[in-house]
Every structure is written in C-alpha cells, then in structure tokens.
Short mmCIF file of C-alpha atoms and ligand atoms in Angstrom, two decimals:
data_model
loop_
_atom_site.label_atom_id
_atom_site.label_comp_id
_atom_site.label_asym_id
_atom_site.label_seq_id
_atom_site.Cartn_x
_atom_site.Cartn_y
_atom_site.Cartn_z
CA MET A 1 200.81 112.89 165.62
CA ALA A 2 200.58 115.61 168.52
CA ASP A 3 198.28 113.56 170.55
CA PHE A 4 195.39 113.79 167.70
CA ILE A 5 194.39 117.69 167.82
CA THR A 6 192.18 118.27 165.12
CA LEU A 7 192.67 121.58 163.21
CA SER A 8 188.68 122.14 164.73
CA ARG A 9 189.83 122.36 167.80
CA HIS A 10 193.03 124.37 167.02
CA ILE A 11 191.62 126.38 164.98
CA LEU A 12 189.23 127.18 167.68
CA GLN A 13 192.51 127.00 170.36
CA ARG A 14 193.96 130.38 168.22
CA ALA A 15 190.96 132.08 168.12
CA ARG A 16 190.26 132.30 171.94
CA GLN A 17 193.93 133.81 172.19
CA HIS A 18 193.64 136.42 169.66
CA ARG A 19 190.98 138.99 168.91
CA GLU A 20 189.14 136.53 165.97
CA ALA A 21 187.69 135.41 168.85
CA THR A 22 184.65 134.35 167.18
CA GLY A 23 182.83 131.40 166.63
CA ASP A 24 182.22 132.67 163.02
CA PHE A 25 185.88 132.78 162.70
CA THR A 26 185.84 129.54 163.91
CA ILE A 27 183.05 128.50 160.88
CA LEU A 28 184.82 129.76 158.47
CA LEU A 29 188.30 128.51 158.55
CA SER A 30 186.37 125.39 159.46
CA HIS A 31 184.43 125.53 155.63
CA ILE A 32 187.76 126.23 153.87
CA ALA A 33 189.42 123.11 154.72
CA THR A 34 186.09 121.27 154.52
CA ALA A 35 186.49 122.67 150.57
CA THR A 36 190.48 121.42 150.46
CA LYS A 37 189.44 117.65 151.09
CA VAL A 38 187.21 117.60 149.04
CA VAL A 39 189.63 119.12 146.31
CA SER A 40 192.46 116.24 148.16
CA ARG A 41 190.09 113.99 147.14
CA GLN A 42 189.01 114.88 143.33
CA VAL A 43 192.70 115.76 142.78
CA SER A 44 193.78 112.34 144.55
CA ARG A 45 191.12 110.49 142.04
CA ALA A 46 191.98 112.83 138.85
CA GLY A 47 193.76 110.31 136.33
CA LEU A 48 189.97 107.70 136.72
CA ILE A 49 187.51 110.76 137.10
CA ASN A 50 187.67 112.19 133.77
CA VAL A 51 188.94 115.37 135.22
CA LEU A 52 191.73 115.81 133.88
CA GLY A 53 193.13 118.80 130.48
CA LYS A 54 191.84 121.69 129.91
CA THR A 55 187.77 122.56 129.62
CA GLY A 56 189.09 125.05 126.36
CA GLU A 57 188.33 128.47 128.03
CA THR A 58 190.53 131.33 129.10
CA ASN A 59 190.31 133.27 132.33
CA VAL A 60 191.37 136.72 133.31
CA GLN A 61 194.24 135.88 133.52
CA GLY A 62 194.66 134.92 130.02
CA GLU A 63 196.09 131.23 131.13
CA GLU A 64 193.94 128.72 129.84
CA VAL A 65 191.58 126.65 132.27
CA GLN A 66 191.99 123.22 133.31
CA LYS A 67 188.87 121.07 134.29
CA LEU A 68 190.41 120.11 138.07
CA ASP A 69 190.88 124.80 138.17
CA VAL A 70 186.51 125.03 137.69
CA ILE A 71 186.55 122.35 140.48
CA ALA A 72 188.11 123.83 142.86
CA ASN A 73 186.69 126.92 142.31
CA ASP A 74 183.18 125.97 142.12
CA MET A 75 184.20 123.63 145.75
CA LEU A 76 184.95 126.95 147.29
CA ILE A 77 182.35 128.74 146.50
CA GLY A 78 180.12 126.35 146.84
CA LEU A 79 181.19 126.25 150.36
CA LEU A 80 182.02 129.98 151.54
CA ASP A 81 178.60 131.47 149.72
CA ASP A 82 176.93 130.26 152.05
CA LEU A 83 177.88 132.06 155.33
CA PRO A 84 176.79 134.50 156.39
CA MET A 85 180.21 135.88 158.21
CA VAL A 86 181.30 135.98 154.11
CA ALA A 87 180.21 139.04 152.31
CA ALA A 88 182.36 138.76 148.70
CA LEU A 89 184.23 136.45 147.49
CA ALA A 90 187.98 136.82 144.95
CA SER A 91 189.22 133.95 143.28
CA GLU A 92 191.70 133.85 140.68
CA GLU A 93 189.77 132.25 138.74
CA GLU A 94 186.88 134.97 138.42
CA ASP A 95 187.05 138.34 136.47
CA ASP A 96 185.19 140.42 139.25
CA PHE A 97 184.70 139.70 142.94
CA LEU A 98 181.54 137.73 144.38
CA PRO A 99 179.68 138.89 146.24
CA THR A 100 177.51 136.24 148.66
CA ARG A 101 174.58 134.59 148.90
CA ALA A 102 174.23 134.33 153.17
CA GLY A 103 176.57 137.41 153.69
CA ARG A 104 176.54 139.97 151.34
CA LEU A 105 175.16 142.64 154.07
CA ASN A 106 176.60 142.11 157.11
CA GLY A 107 179.31 139.68 156.67
CA ARG A 108 182.37 141.02 157.84
CA TYR A 109 184.43 139.16 156.01
CA LEU A 110 185.90 138.87 152.97
CA VAL A 111 188.04 135.67 151.22
CA CYS A 112 191.05 134.91 148.31
CA PHE A 113 191.59 132.78 147.29
CA ASP A 114 193.75 130.43 144.28
CA PRO A 115 191.78 127.56 144.13
CA LEU A 116 194.18 125.63 141.98
CA ASP A 117 198.37 126.85 142.19
CA GLY A 118 199.86 124.75 139.98
CA SER A 119 197.59 123.98 136.89
CA THR A 120 200.02 122.70 134.57
CA ASN A 121 201.32 119.96 136.81
CA ILE A 122 197.24 118.82 137.52
CA ASP A 123 198.08 116.04 134.42
CA VAL A 124 201.10 115.00 135.47
CA ASN A 125 200.24 114.38 139.07
CA VAL A 126 203.39 117.09 140.48
CA THR A 127 202.36 118.55 143.47
CA ILE A 128 199.47 121.27 143.38
CA GLY A 129 197.52 123.01 145.97
CA THR A 130 194.91 125.64 147.53
CA ILE A 131 196.34 129.12 148.35
CA PHE A 132 193.80 131.35 150.70
CA SER A 133 193.00 134.43 152.91
CA ILE A 134 191.02 136.06 154.51
CA PHE A 135 190.50 139.68 155.58
CA ARG A 136 187.65 142.00 157.50
CA ARG A 137 186.53 144.55 155.62
CA PRO A 138 186.32 148.34 156.82
CA GLU A 139 182.32 148.45 157.16
CA VAL A 140 179.34 146.13 157.15
CA GLY A 141 175.79 146.92 155.90
CA ARG A 142 176.49 146.94 152.45
CA GLU A 143 177.49 145.52 149.29
CA ALA A 144 181.20 144.59 149.66
CA ARG A 145 183.37 147.10 147.03
CA LEU A 146 186.02 146.52 144.99
CA GLN A 147 188.08 148.89 146.89
CA ASP A 148 186.98 146.43 150.55
CA PHE A 149 189.80 144.40 148.88
CA LEU A 150 192.02 146.18 147.88
CA GLN A 151 194.03 145.88 151.37
CA PRO A 152 197.81 145.79 152.01
CA GLY A 153 198.60 142.51 153.13
CA SER A 154 199.69 143.48 156.60
CA ALA A 155 195.56 143.87 157.16
CA LEU A 156 194.88 140.14 156.98
CA VAL A 157 193.52 138.18 159.70
CA ALA A 158 194.75 134.37 158.40
CA ALA A 159 196.25 132.79 155.39
CA GLY A 160 197.25 129.22 154.04
CA TYR A 161 197.80 126.69 151.98
CA ALA A 162 196.68 123.45 151.50
CA VAL A 163 199.22 121.50 149.78
CA TYR A 164 197.67 117.93 147.53
CA GLY A 165 201.41 116.02 147.65
CA SER A 166 202.46 112.64 148.70
CA SER A 167 200.10 113.59 151.57
CA THR A 168 197.63 116.83 151.99
CA MET A 169 198.73 119.09 154.26
CA PHE A 170 197.23 122.32 155.22
CA VAL A 171 199.37 125.71 157.03
CA TYR A 172 197.77 128.56 158.38
CA THR A 173 198.31 130.84 160.93
CA THR A 174 196.05 134.13 162.11
CA GLY A 175 199.63 135.62 162.76
CA GLN A 176 201.07 134.89 165.29
CA ALA A 177 202.47 130.93 164.86
CA VAL A 178 202.28 128.76 161.63
CA ASP A 179 200.66 125.38 162.04
CA GLY A 180 200.68 122.25 159.82
CA PHE A 181 197.94 120.03 159.52
CA THR A 182 198.28 115.98 157.67
CA LEU A 183 194.94 115.47 156.27
CA ASP A 184 194.88 111.43 157.93
CA PRO A 185 191.99 110.47 154.75
CA GLY A 186 190.56 107.37 156.59
CA VAL A 187 189.16 109.68 159.81
CA GLY A 188 188.96 112.48 156.66
CA GLU A 189 190.33 115.49 159.60
CA TYR A 190 192.97 117.16 159.32
CA LEU A 191 195.34 116.33 162.42
CA LEU A 192 198.34 118.47 163.86
CA SER A 193 202.16 117.06 162.37
CA HIS A 194 203.62 119.66 162.22
CA PRO A 195 203.11 122.60 165.23
CA ASP A 196 205.22 125.89 165.06
CA MET A 197 206.95 125.28 161.98
CA ARG A 198 210.00 128.31 161.87
CA LEU A 199 211.87 128.61 159.30
CA PRO A 200 215.50 127.55 159.53
CA ASP A 201 217.85 130.07 158.78
CA ARG A 202 219.60 127.91 156.21
CA ALA A 203 219.99 127.94 152.76
CA LYS A 204 219.22 124.62 151.39
CA CYS A 205 217.05 125.50 148.63
CA ILE A 206 216.46 128.11 145.95
CA SER A 207 214.04 128.39 143.76
CA ALA A 208 213.77 129.57 140.24
CA ASN A 209 213.12 129.25 136.96
CA VAL A 210 216.01 129.89 135.17
CA SER A 211 214.54 129.46 132.11
CA ASN A 212 213.95 132.77 131.76
CA ARG A 213 217.39 134.07 133.27
CA ALA A 214 217.37 136.14 130.26
CA LEU A 215 214.83 138.30 131.03
CA TRP A 216 216.44 138.67 134.34
CA SER A 217 218.01 142.19 135.64
CA PRO A 218 221.24 141.72 136.20
CA GLY A 219 221.14 141.93 139.49
CA THR A 220 219.06 139.00 139.80
CA ARG A 221 221.24 137.39 138.01
CA ALA A 222 224.24 138.45 140.34
CA PHE A 223 222.18 137.07 143.53
CA VAL A 224 221.12 133.60 141.50
CA ASP A 225 225.02 133.78 140.57
CA LEU A 226 226.42 133.99 144.36
CA VAL A 227 224.47 131.09 145.48
CA THR A 228 225.23 128.81 142.60
CA ASP A 229 228.72 130.02 142.80
CA HIS A 230 228.64 128.05 146.40
CA ALA A 231 231.62 130.07 147.49
CA GLU A 232 229.66 132.38 150.26
CA PRO A 233 229.41 130.22 153.43
CA ARG A 234 225.85 130.47 154.15
CA TYR A 235 225.47 129.21 151.09
CA LYS A 236 227.81 126.39 150.45
CA LYS A 237 225.96 123.20 149.90
CA THR A 238 221.89 125.33 148.40
CA THR A 239 220.90 122.82 145.17
CA THR A 240 218.34 124.05 142.68
CA ARG A 241 214.48 122.94 143.66
CA TYR A 242 211.89 124.04 141.54
CA ILE A 243 208.81 122.32 141.15
CA GLY A 244 206.44 125.04 138.96
CA SER A 245 203.63 125.08 141.99
CA LEU A 246 203.96 128.15 143.69
CA VAL A 247 202.62 126.59 146.95
CA ALA A 248 204.61 123.53 146.70
CA ASP A 249 207.99 125.43 146.41
CA PHE A 250 207.23 127.26 148.85
CA HIS A 251 205.89 124.70 151.27
CA ARG A 252 209.51 122.70 150.93
CA ASN A 253 211.13 125.61 151.19
CA LEU A 254 209.88 126.40 154.84
CA ILE A 255 210.18 123.01 155.92
CA TYR A 256 213.65 122.40 154.64
CA GLY A 257 214.52 126.88 155.08
CA GLY A 258 215.69 128.36 151.67
CA VAL A 259 214.62 131.16 149.03
CA PHE A 260 212.10 131.09 146.10
CA LEU A 261 211.89 134.03 143.48
CA TYR A 262 209.89 134.61 140.91
CA PRO A 263 211.30 138.22 139.92
CA ALA A 264 210.64 141.36 137.55
CA ASP A 265 211.83 140.39 134.10
CA SER A 266 212.08 142.29 130.76
CA ALA A 267 208.95 140.69 129.30
CA SER A 268 207.28 140.70 133.06
CA PRO A 269 207.94 144.15 135.05
CA ASN A 270 205.52 143.14 137.40
CA GLY A 271 206.46 139.63 137.57
CA LYS A 272 203.75 136.99 137.31
CA LEU A 273 202.54 135.81 140.34
CA ARG A 274 199.26 138.34 142.11
CA LEU A 275 199.79 139.82 144.97
CA LEU A 276 196.55 138.97 146.55
CA TYR A 277 196.09 135.14 145.51
CA GLU A 278 199.36 134.60 146.28
CA ALA A 279 202.30 136.61 147.14
CA GLN A 280 200.53 138.62 150.69
CA PRO A 281 199.17 135.63 151.80
CA LEU A 282 202.62 133.36 151.69
CA ALA A 283 203.95 136.64 152.16
CA MET A 284 201.56 136.24 155.62
CA ILE A 285 202.32 132.71 156.13
CA ILE A 286 206.40 133.44 155.82
CA GLU A 287 207.04 136.79 158.51
CA ALA A 288 204.82 134.63 161.12
CA ALA A 289 207.28 131.88 160.26
CA GLY A 290 209.91 134.06 161.00
CA GLY A 291 211.25 134.29 157.27
CA ALA A 292 210.82 138.10 154.66
CA ALA A 293 209.05 138.62 151.15
CA SER A 294 209.60 141.24 148.79
CA ASP A 295 209.14 142.84 145.37
CA GLY A 296 212.67 143.45 144.91
CA ARG A 297 212.32 146.40 146.69
CA ARG A 298 210.01 146.80 148.66
CA ARG A 299 207.91 143.98 152.07
CA ILE A 300 205.16 142.41 150.44
CA LEU A 301 202.60 143.57 153.10
CA ASP A 302 202.93 146.55 152.14
CA LEU A 303 201.80 147.21 149.34
CA VAL A 304 197.46 148.01 148.53
CA PRO A 305 196.67 146.51 145.34
CA ASP A 306 195.61 148.37 142.38
CA GLY A 307 193.06 145.64 141.52
CA LEU A 308 191.49 142.29 142.26
CA HIS A 309 194.76 141.13 139.68
CA THR A 310 197.16 142.79 140.08
CA ARG A 311 200.39 140.87 139.53
CA VAL A 312 204.01 141.52 141.50
CA PRO A 313 207.48 140.17 141.76
CA LEU A 314 207.75 137.73 144.81
CA ILE A 315 211.51 137.39 146.84
CA ILE A 316 210.61 135.09 149.45
CA GLY A 317 211.98 132.48 152.61
CA GLY A 318 215.24 133.23 155.06
CA LYS A 319 214.95 137.34 155.50
CA ALA A 320 219.38 137.00 154.49
CA ASP A 321 218.64 136.17 151.18
CA VAL A 322 215.50 138.40 150.97
CA GLU A 323 217.72 141.12 152.06
CA ARG A 324 220.93 140.11 149.79
CA PHE A 325 218.27 139.51 146.31
CA GLU A 326 217.29 143.44 147.15
CA ALA A 327 221.25 144.58 148.03
CA CYS A 328 222.05 142.64 144.68
CA GLU A 329 219.45 144.97 142.94
CA VAL A 330 220.96 147.81 144.56
CA GLU A 331 224.64 147.00 143.47
CA HIS A 332 223.81 146.10 139.92
CA GLY A 333 220.96 147.70 139.14
CA GLY A 334 217.09 146.13 139.06
CA THR A 335 214.43 146.10 135.70
P1 AHG B 401 198.49 128.79 138.64
O1 AHG B 401 198.38 127.32 138.57
O2 AHG B 401 197.47 129.84 140.07
O3 AHG B 401 198.71 130.28 137.95
O4 AHG B 401 199.63 129.87 139.56
C1 AHG B 401 200.89 129.70 138.14
C2 AHG B 401 202.52 129.74 139.39
C3 AHG B 401 203.05 129.38 140.03
O5 AHG B 401 201.98 127.93 140.20
C4 AHG B 401 204.25 128.56 140.11
O6 AHG B 401 205.33 128.92 140.46
C5 AHG B 401 204.41 129.49 138.64
O7 AHG B 401 203.11 130.07 138.43
C6 AHG B 401 205.38 128.83 137.96
O8 AHG B 401 205.68 129.70 136.43
P2 AHG B 401 206.60 129.04 135.18
O9 AHG B 401 206.04 127.58 134.91
O10 AHG B 401 206.36 131.04 134.13
O11 AHG B 401 207.92 128.85 135.47
MN1 MN B 402 198.39 129.97 141.20
MN1 MN B 403 195.41 129.37 140.23
#
C-alpha cells in the first residue's frame, strides 16, 4: 500500500492538478465512493440478509430487476440527492433522469450510473460492480433537461467503477491517469493500490459471449477466429475469459491486457450495452490507460446518445486489437 494514500486525499491532489479544482468536485467523487462502500458491504453479506433474488419487477431495459439492483440504485440516489453541486442523476434502473433535491437549479454536475453491473451474477457470488460518470452541465440556474445528458463521452469530467470481487476496488480517472484503490474493510477506506494503471500492450484475454456467434457479422467472426486461431504472434497466447459482468471483464483485461467485445449482431443491431451508463465511462477509462473503444466503426467517445438508454456495440481494450476488429468488419462485412 503506497504510503496509505486514501481515495479522498488522492482526489484532492488530482483535483488541484486540473480544472475541476473545486471542493465541490472532491465532495461529489467522495460521496460516490462512499455509496460503493455501502453497496460493497451489502454485496458481501448478500446471502445472509435476504437480498438475493429478483424483485418481480422489470426495468426500463426490459430486464428482471434483482433486489441488489434496487438497493444499489437507492443508495446512490439517496447519497447524491443531498448534494448541492449535483443537478440531476441518470440511472440505468430509472426510466427518466431525476433532478436532485439539493442541486436541481444550481448544481453544476450531472451523474450517470449503472448501479449494479452484472446482475445475473449476483445470486452465484460472482464479481459484480458499479459504473459511474460525471458531466458538467451546459447551463445552471434552471432544472436539468434531457438534452443536458446527451453529450459525447469526450465531454466527461470523470468516470470510474467499483468492482466487488475477491476484494473491493475503486478505479477512476479525470482524464489524465487511471488510479485504482482497494477497500480496506477494517479501516473502511479505499487505499491507493494500483497507481497509474496502464493497459499492457499485449492481448492476453479476449472476452465475448460466443453463444452469439451465429448472430455475429462475418467481420466479427473473422476477428474472433483470427485471435483464437493463435496464428499471429500477437495472439499466440491469447486466452478466452468471459465473466458476464462487463465491469469485471473490463477490470481483468485492464490489468492483464486484452479486448472485450459485445458487438452488434443480427438480433441486436445496436448491441446490448448502454452508451451512457457503460460504454462512455469505460471508454474514458480505457483511453486514459492507453487503450481504445469503438462501436466497430467509430470511437465511442465521439458518439452522442439519442436517449438515456441508447445501446451501442462495444469493442474495448488494446488499440491494436480494436483497430484490428474495425479492419475485419471493413474487410469481411459488418452487420
Ligand atoms: P446489467 O447487469 O447492468 O444489466 O449489465 C449486464 C451486461 C454486462 O454486465 C455484461 O457484459 C452483459 O450484460 C452480459 O450479457 P450476456 O449475458 O448477453 O453475455
Ligand atoms: Mn451493466
Ligand atoms: Mn445494471
């Protein structure tokens, strides 16, 4: 543990180095981190406190809502609703955005989140996480509008995630560097454990749900074949790893090097993942770590969502691998 640098101390130091040099921004990030600590505690006791299973409801995405989805969502909303610097929130679990109680008129920031990513893994004790992003809003002094949220990822002020795995980690960027913290449950603090995370330039892992293979474009199939054929030097030792929690697959690939893909397919021409809650924040992180993110043709951070729940194909990881995917789509045909 490098000098016991706590997350709060680190956020303060980073904030001083760049234009969000305000106490407001620091308080906001610290509150998001606190919410993830509470979720982490609930996740770790899930089997004991009767929070496993489904609520019986279906969310705006048409997916079954798990009890922990609701707990994580309520926790984030509850903590952020009280912050005067936050104007409004957008959550994967909510149909519409929510103006906050304290900052709806004058808050400068908008916060988007996927409160619990990897819901299908909750009941089987497999790693899940929380993903978030922060935008500045174009105008203060009025209530937020839908349009305020529809910004390209390149406008993000910060993005990050918590991953509830063998330990709980919090990873975030404000654009320059990516830093990772591990929760010390005894101290109750996130401590800097992975300073300046850089994506290794090697393709150790490829992550895709291959059960969709028959629905993939010829280009996507060609890419996955060329990686798993191991003929090219870069892909000689590449191995397949797919957890089914984007945040966990992403985190592993960020540390080992590799590429994750949830491409377009003939059943889902826009893929499955959400631009606002999943693709934009992880794209900001991967670029800050030296990698790339694409929808198969275009840089994710250049795309503007047309709604809060817009879906997008996502190919994210090493630059060389993402470029190779794009080239395969051009050469063999996309969806
Ligand atoms: P969420 O749990 O937030 O709805 O997200 C689930 C996503 C993502 O975490 C994962 O990569 C993907 O769904 C897995 O989908 P498949 O089961 O279709 O592979
Ligand atoms: Mn998700
Ligand atoms: Mn989710």
